[in-house]
């Protein structure tokens, strides 16, 4: 059963195209990671699916209805940005406020206990540490006993212990049949939790596959070299940048590229092979969407 | 779902009360204006003092609602908490209603000192029945100004909202006859005042405390303003998607 769906959805902000004819679907019981650099369109896609914004084109559905209708969001849980908790309210009050929106919310004590927040119930959210705010934000997604949650960077900024705790919580929600959509720009977080990964870049879906397949896709290396003559046709190069007579080639298989350069007897100097950041890898994918 | 509106109201009041200076601020201006203008100039004339007091009440009903909802809503929309609340399973109405309720509570608090100053430091006087009618009228005339504030707050960013509220309130007060009192304003003001929301509101208040009759054309104009501003507020809320960047 499909719980959330985007069909050929585009979204413009002024003349900037944030999403470009994206189709995406989440089925019941899935644990999907949405991966992409900042500004890739992840949050826009999530905002459309959770009814915060309206698509410029195309259709979005949540539990079979229009996400803009409050009724469609009854079984949905989302995380607020941790910087956005109302600073002067106490944690217990924030939980009560959110609970009031649901027919059958989790009892406050149970929720706080599950996320290790019981001792903080009287604290104002403005005085919490970054990690504590993060835990409150994730807990709020689960207040209404949702069938599906959208978690935005749930464990960014948490220490190892807190991160493990939260990951266990998300896994057990998933094991009980809950559906999870996780957005992050950290591969590690997605690798630890998700089975399916959707890579978003430049407003498009660049890849939609298993974690292993996508890991291979973004394991891109940068081979830099100075060449005098023209380069032969090289396989496996997903991007080329030129800086004077210095060339930067992006490839998923640096070993093979170097072997090829030698085989073709290319007269190169100052060869350098470096791993790329995830950011660069996404950019490479963006330029070569056929790689998906 | 009306309990949800109460929940929204309660949390808005909680947030305001945790910063008590905000409550003090909204009570300060009308009281200071009473002490500066009404008490020394018309304080010992019962009729003028009474009319001036309700003019001042009308004035502060307008300003508190215009700023509370205009600037307040625009500020809330810029907070990252706002999109989260919009993703909760509730529509516009509980939030609107909650905001209006909390706004009315704060407005009532800010008016208490005005009434006390009028009672103890001026000759202003009303019968108990007129007092009740005036109190009820105060809440009625708040409605168009609440809606005006919401329209501003939901249709523009915070800095623009504050400017628009500031630019609006003075001409509305002056042209509505709030600065001068019934029958004493320059001719042009006398002519257009009954058809402005401020003039219509003041007319209702004056009629409640004195034997000045109700002006039905003016009431019709006020009802019209309320409908237009209500439509404006709903339109602005529906098209709002939080703060925009392009």
Short mmCIF file of C-alpha atoms in Angstrom, two decimals, chain B:
data_model
loop_
_atom_site.label_atom_id
_atom_site.label_comp_id
_atom_site.label_asym_id
_atom_site.label_seq_id
_atom_site.Cartn_x
_atom_site.Cartn_y
_atom_site.Cartn_z
CA UNK B 1 -12.26 20.82 18.09
CA UNK B 2 -12.95 24.00 20.05
CA UNK B 3 -10.82 22.57 22.86
CA UNK B 4 -7.95 22.73 20.40
CA UNK B 5 -8.58 26.46 20.00
CA UNK B 6 -8.34 26.78 23.80
CA UNK B 7 -5.09 24.82 23.74
CA UNK B 8 -3.66 27.21 21.16
CA UNK B 9 -4.86 30.19 23.21
CA UNK B 10 -3.38 28.77 26.40
CA UNK B 11 0.02 28.22 24.85
CA UNK B 12 0.10 31.65 23.28
CA UNK B 13 -0.71 33.21 26.65
CA UNK B 14 1.91 31.03 28.35
CA UNK B 15 4.54 32.21 25.90
CA UNK B 16 3.57 35.84 26.45
CA UNK B 17 3.36 35.59 30.23
CA UNK B 18 6.82 34.02 30.46
CA UNK B 19 8.08 37.40 29.21
CA UNK B 20 6.03 39.67 31.56
CA UNK B 21 7.40 42.90 30.10
CA UNK B 22 5.32 42.16 26.98
CA UNK B 23 2.12 42.29 29.03
CA UNK B 24 3.31 45.42 30.80
CA UNK B 25 4.12 47.01 27.43
CA UNK B 26 0.66 46.59 25.99
CA UNK B 27 -0.90 48.03 29.17
CA UNK B 28 1.52 50.94 29.40
CA UNK B 29 0.64 52.99 26.34
CA UNK B 30 -3.11 53.42 26.81
CA UNK B 31 -2.67 54.20 30.51
CA UNK B 32 0.05 56.72 29.81
CA UNK B 33 -2.11 58.35 27.13
CA UNK B 34 -5.01 58.56 29.58
CA UNK B 35 -2.82 60.27 32.18
CA UNK B 36 -1.20 62.60 29.65
CA UNK B 37 -4.21 63.70 27.61
CA UNK B 38 -7.53 62.78 29.16
CA UNK B 39 -6.99 63.39 32.88
CA UNK B 40 -5.50 66.93 32.62
CA UNK B 41 -7.64 68.29 29.75
CA UNK B 42 -11.16 66.89 30.12
CA UNK B 43 -10.90 65.05 33.43
CA UNK B 44 -13.31 67.31 35.31
CA UNK B 45 -16.06 67.32 32.68
CA UNK B 46 -18.11 64.15 33.13
CA UNK B 47 -19.44 63.98 29.58
CA UNK B 48 -16.15 64.75 27.82
CA UNK B 49 -14.16 62.52 30.14
CA UNK B 50 -16.47 59.59 29.50
CA UNK B 51 -16.37 60.04 25.72
CA UNK B 52 -12.60 60.56 25.75
CA UNK B 53 -12.15 57.42 27.81
CA UNK B 54 -14.04 55.24 25.35
CA UNK B 55 -12.18 56.95 22.47
CA UNK B 56 -8.94 55.95 24.18
CA UNK B 57 -10.28 52.41 24.64
CA UNK B 58 -11.16 52.26 20.94
CA UNK B 59 -7.71 53.57 20.11
CA UNK B 60 -5.96 50.92 22.17
CA UNK B 61 -8.26 48.17 20.90
CA UNK B 62 -7.09 49.11 17.43
CA UNK B 63 -3.39 49.40 18.21
CA UNK B 64 -3.08 46.30 20.40
CA UNK B 65 -4.86 44.10 17.87
CA UNK B 66 -3.11 45.60 14.86
CA UNK B 67 0.32 45.08 16.38
CA UNK B 68 -0.40 41.88 18.27
CA UNK B 69 -1.77 40.10 15.23
CA UNK B 70 0.00 42.00 12.45
CA UNK B 71 3.51 41.96 13.83
CA UNK B 72 2.91 38.89 16.03
CA UNK B 73 1.69 36.61 13.26
CA UNK B 74 4.42 37.78 10.89
CA UNK B 75 6.99 37.01 13.58
CA UNK B 76 5.53 33.56 14.26
CA UNK B 77 5.59 32.73 10.58
CA UNK B 78 9.31 33.42 10.44
CA UNK B 79 9.95 30.91 13.26
CA UNK B 80 10.97 27.37 12.29
CA UNK B 81 8.27 26.11 14.71
CA UNK B 82 5.56 27.41 12.38
CA UNK B 83 5.91 24.86 9.54
CA UNK B 84 5.86 22.10 12.17
CA UNK B 85 2.54 23.30 13.57
CA UNK B 86 1.19 23.48 10.03
CA UNK B 87 2.05 19.80 9.55
CA UNK B 88 -0.04 18.83 12.61
CA UNK B 89 -3.51 17.53 11.80
CA UNK B 90 -5.48 20.76 12.34
CA UNK B 91 -6.65 23.45 9.97
CA UNK B 92 -6.62 27.22 10.17
CA UNK B 93 -9.57 27.68 12.48
CA UNK B 94 -8.19 26.43 15.83
CA UNK B 95 -5.09 28.57 15.33
CA UNK B 96 -7.10 31.62 14.31
CA UNK B 97 -9.51 31.17 17.18
CA UNK B 98 -6.74 30.50 19.69
CA UNK B 99 -4.85 33.56 18.58
CA UNK B 100 -7.98 35.73 18.78
CA UNK B 101 -8.83 34.44 22.26
CA UNK B 102 -5.36 35.05 23.62
CA UNK B 103 -5.34 38.47 21.94
CA UNK B 104 -8.65 39.38 23.60
CA UNK B 105 -7.34 38.31 27.01
CA UNK B 106 -4.26 40.48 26.65
CA UNK B 107 -6.38 43.34 25.34
CA UNK B 108 -8.69 43.10 28.35
CA UNK B 109 -5.69 43.15 30.69
CA UNK B 110 -4.29 46.24 28.96
CA UNK B 111 -7.64 48.04 29.28
CA UNK B 112 -8.12 47.47 33.02
CA UNK B 113 -5.78 50.32 34.04
CA UNK B 114 -7.51 52.66 31.56
CA UNK B 115 -10.86 52.00 33.17
CA UNK B 116 -9.38 52.40 36.66
CA UNK B 117 -7.74 55.70 35.75
CA UNK B 118 -11.02 56.94 34.31
CA UNK B 119 -12.90 55.89 37.45
CA UNK B 120 -10.49 57.34 40.02
CA UNK B 121 -8.88 60.33 38.32
CA UNK B 122 -11.65 61.75 36.14
CA UNK B 123 -15.31 62.60 36.45
CA UNK B 124 -16.15 59.96 33.80
CA UNK B 125 -19.25 58.03 34.76
CA UNK B 126 -21.49 55.31 33.37
CA UNK B 127 -24.49 53.38 34.66
CA UNK B 128 -23.85 49.70 35.42
CA UNK B 129 -25.94 48.71 32.39
CA UNK B 130 -24.03 51.09 30.10
CA UNK B 131 -20.79 49.70 31.50
CA UNK B 132 -21.79 46.16 30.53
CA UNK B 133 -22.93 47.27 27.08
CA UNK B 134 -19.64 49.14 26.60
CA UNK B 135 -17.61 46.12 27.71
CA UNK B 136 -19.48 43.90 25.24
CA UNK B 137 -19.06 46.54 22.52
CA UNK B 138 -15.31 46.60 23.19
CA UNK B 139 -15.06 42.93 22.24
CA UNK B 140 -17.26 43.41 19.17
CA UNK B 141 -15.21 46.31 17.78
CA UNK B 142 -12.04 44.30 18.35
CA UNK B 143 -13.12 41.87 15.60
CA UNK B 144 -12.40 44.04 12.52
CA UNK B 145 -9.03 45.10 13.94
CA UNK B 146 -8.09 41.52 14.75
CA UNK B 147 -8.92 40.57 11.17
CA UNK B 148 -6.96 43.56 9.85
CA UNK B 149 -3.98 42.44 11.92
CA UNK B 150 -4.26 38.84 10.69
CA UNK B 151 -4.45 39.99 7.07
CA UNK B 152 -1.28 42.02 7.51
CA UNK B 153 0.50 39.33 9.51
CA UNK B 154 -0.21 36.52 7.07
CA UNK B 155 0.47 38.48 3.91
CA UNK B 156 3.86 40.03 4.50
CA UNK B 157 7.18 39.52 6.27
CA UNK B 158 7.68 40.77 9.81
CA UNK B 159 9.56 43.99 9.05
CA UNK B 160 6.99 45.02 6.45
CA UNK B 161 4.13 44.10 8.80
CA UNK B 162 5.41 46.38 11.55
CA UNK B 163 5.78 49.27 9.11
CA UNK B 164 2.33 48.77 7.61
CA UNK B 165 0.74 48.59 11.08
CA UNK B 166 2.55 51.79 12.08
CA UNK B 167 1.62 53.59 8.88
CA UNK B 168 -2.02 52.55 9.20
CA UNK B 169 -2.78 53.25 12.82
CA UNK B 170 -2.25 57.00 12.97
CA UNK B 171 -4.36 58.06 9.94
CA UNK B 172 -7.02 55.53 10.94
CA UNK B 173 -7.14 57.04 14.43
CA UNK B 174 -7.15 60.66 13.25
CA UNK B 175 -9.54 60.27 10.31
CA UNK B 176 -11.79 58.08 12.44
CA UNK B 177 -12.23 60.98 14.87
CA UNK B 178 -10.56 59.25 17.81
CA UNK B 179 -8.25 62.19 18.48
CA UNK B 180 -10.97 64.80 18.65
CA UNK B 181 -14.24 63.44 20.00
CA UNK B 182 -17.75 63.41 18.56
CA UNK B 183 -18.74 66.50 16.61
CA UNK B 184 -15.47 68.34 17.27
CA UNK B 185 -13.31 67.11 14.39
CA UNK B 186 -12.48 69.11 11.23
CA UNK B 187 -15.24 68.87 8.63
CA UNK B 188 -13.58 66.37 6.33
CA UNK B 189 -12.98 64.03 9.25
CA UNK B 190 -16.60 64.38 10.37
CA UNK B 191 -17.69 63.37 6.87
CA UNK B 192 -15.57 60.28 6.35
CA UNK B 193 -15.11 59.09 9.95
CA UNK B 194 -18.39 57.13 10.18
CA UNK B 195 -17.33 55.01 7.21
CA UNK B 196 -13.89 54.07 8.52
CA UNK B 197 -13.51 51.06 10.82
CA UNK B 198 -12.12 53.34 13.54
CA UNK B 199 -14.97 55.85 13.20
CA UNK B 200 -17.60 53.12 13.10
CA UNK B 201 -16.10 51.47 16.18
CA UNK B 202 -15.87 54.77 18.04
CA UNK B 203 -19.49 55.55 17.11
CA UNK B 204 -20.63 52.30 18.73
CA UNK B 205 -18.64 53.07 21.86
CA UNK B 206 -19.91 56.64 22.10
CA UNK B 207 -23.49 55.48 21.69
CA UNK B 208 -22.95 52.92 24.45
CA UNK B 209 -21.89 55.50 27.07
CA UNK B 210 -23.90 58.58 26.09
CA UNK B 211 -27.17 59.59 24.49
CA UNK B 212 -25.51 59.97 21.07
CA UNK B 213 -27.70 57.80 18.82
CA UNK B 214 -26.49 54.74 16.90
CA UNK B 215 -25.66 55.63 13.27
CA UNK B 216 -26.91 52.74 11.15
CA UNK B 217 -25.05 53.72 7.97
CA UNK B 218 -21.89 53.70 10.02
CA UNK B 219 -22.75 50.29 11.50
CA UNK B 220 -23.39 48.91 8.02
CA UNK B 221 -19.99 50.22 6.92
CA UNK B 222 -18.35 48.55 9.93
CA UNK B 223 -20.04 45.24 9.09
CA UNK B 224 -18.80 45.64 5.52
CA UNK B 225 -15.24 46.30 6.71
CA UNK B 226 -15.42 43.24 8.94
CA UNK B 227 -16.53 41.03 6.05
CA UNK B 228 -13.81 42.38 3.74
CA UNK B 229 -11.09 42.04 6.36
CA UNK B 230 -12.31 38.54 7.27
CA UNK B 231 -12.07 37.52 3.63
CA UNK B 232 -8.64 39.11 3.45
CA UNK B 233 -7.39 37.24 6.53
CA UNK B 234 -8.64 33.88 5.23
CA UNK B 235 -7.16 34.51 1.80
CA UNK B 236 -3.80 35.50 3.30
CA UNK B 237 -3.76 32.42 5.56
CA UNK B 238 -4.54 30.03 2.73
CA UNK B 239 -1.89 31.34 0.40
CA UNK B 240 0.67 31.54 3.16
CA UNK B 241 3.36 28.88 3.16
CA UNK B 242 5.51 30.37 5.86
CA UNK B 243 8.32 32.69 5.10
CA UNK B 244 9.22 32.87 1.42
CA UNK B 245 12.62 32.88 -0.12
CA UNK B 246 13.33 33.12 -3.79
#
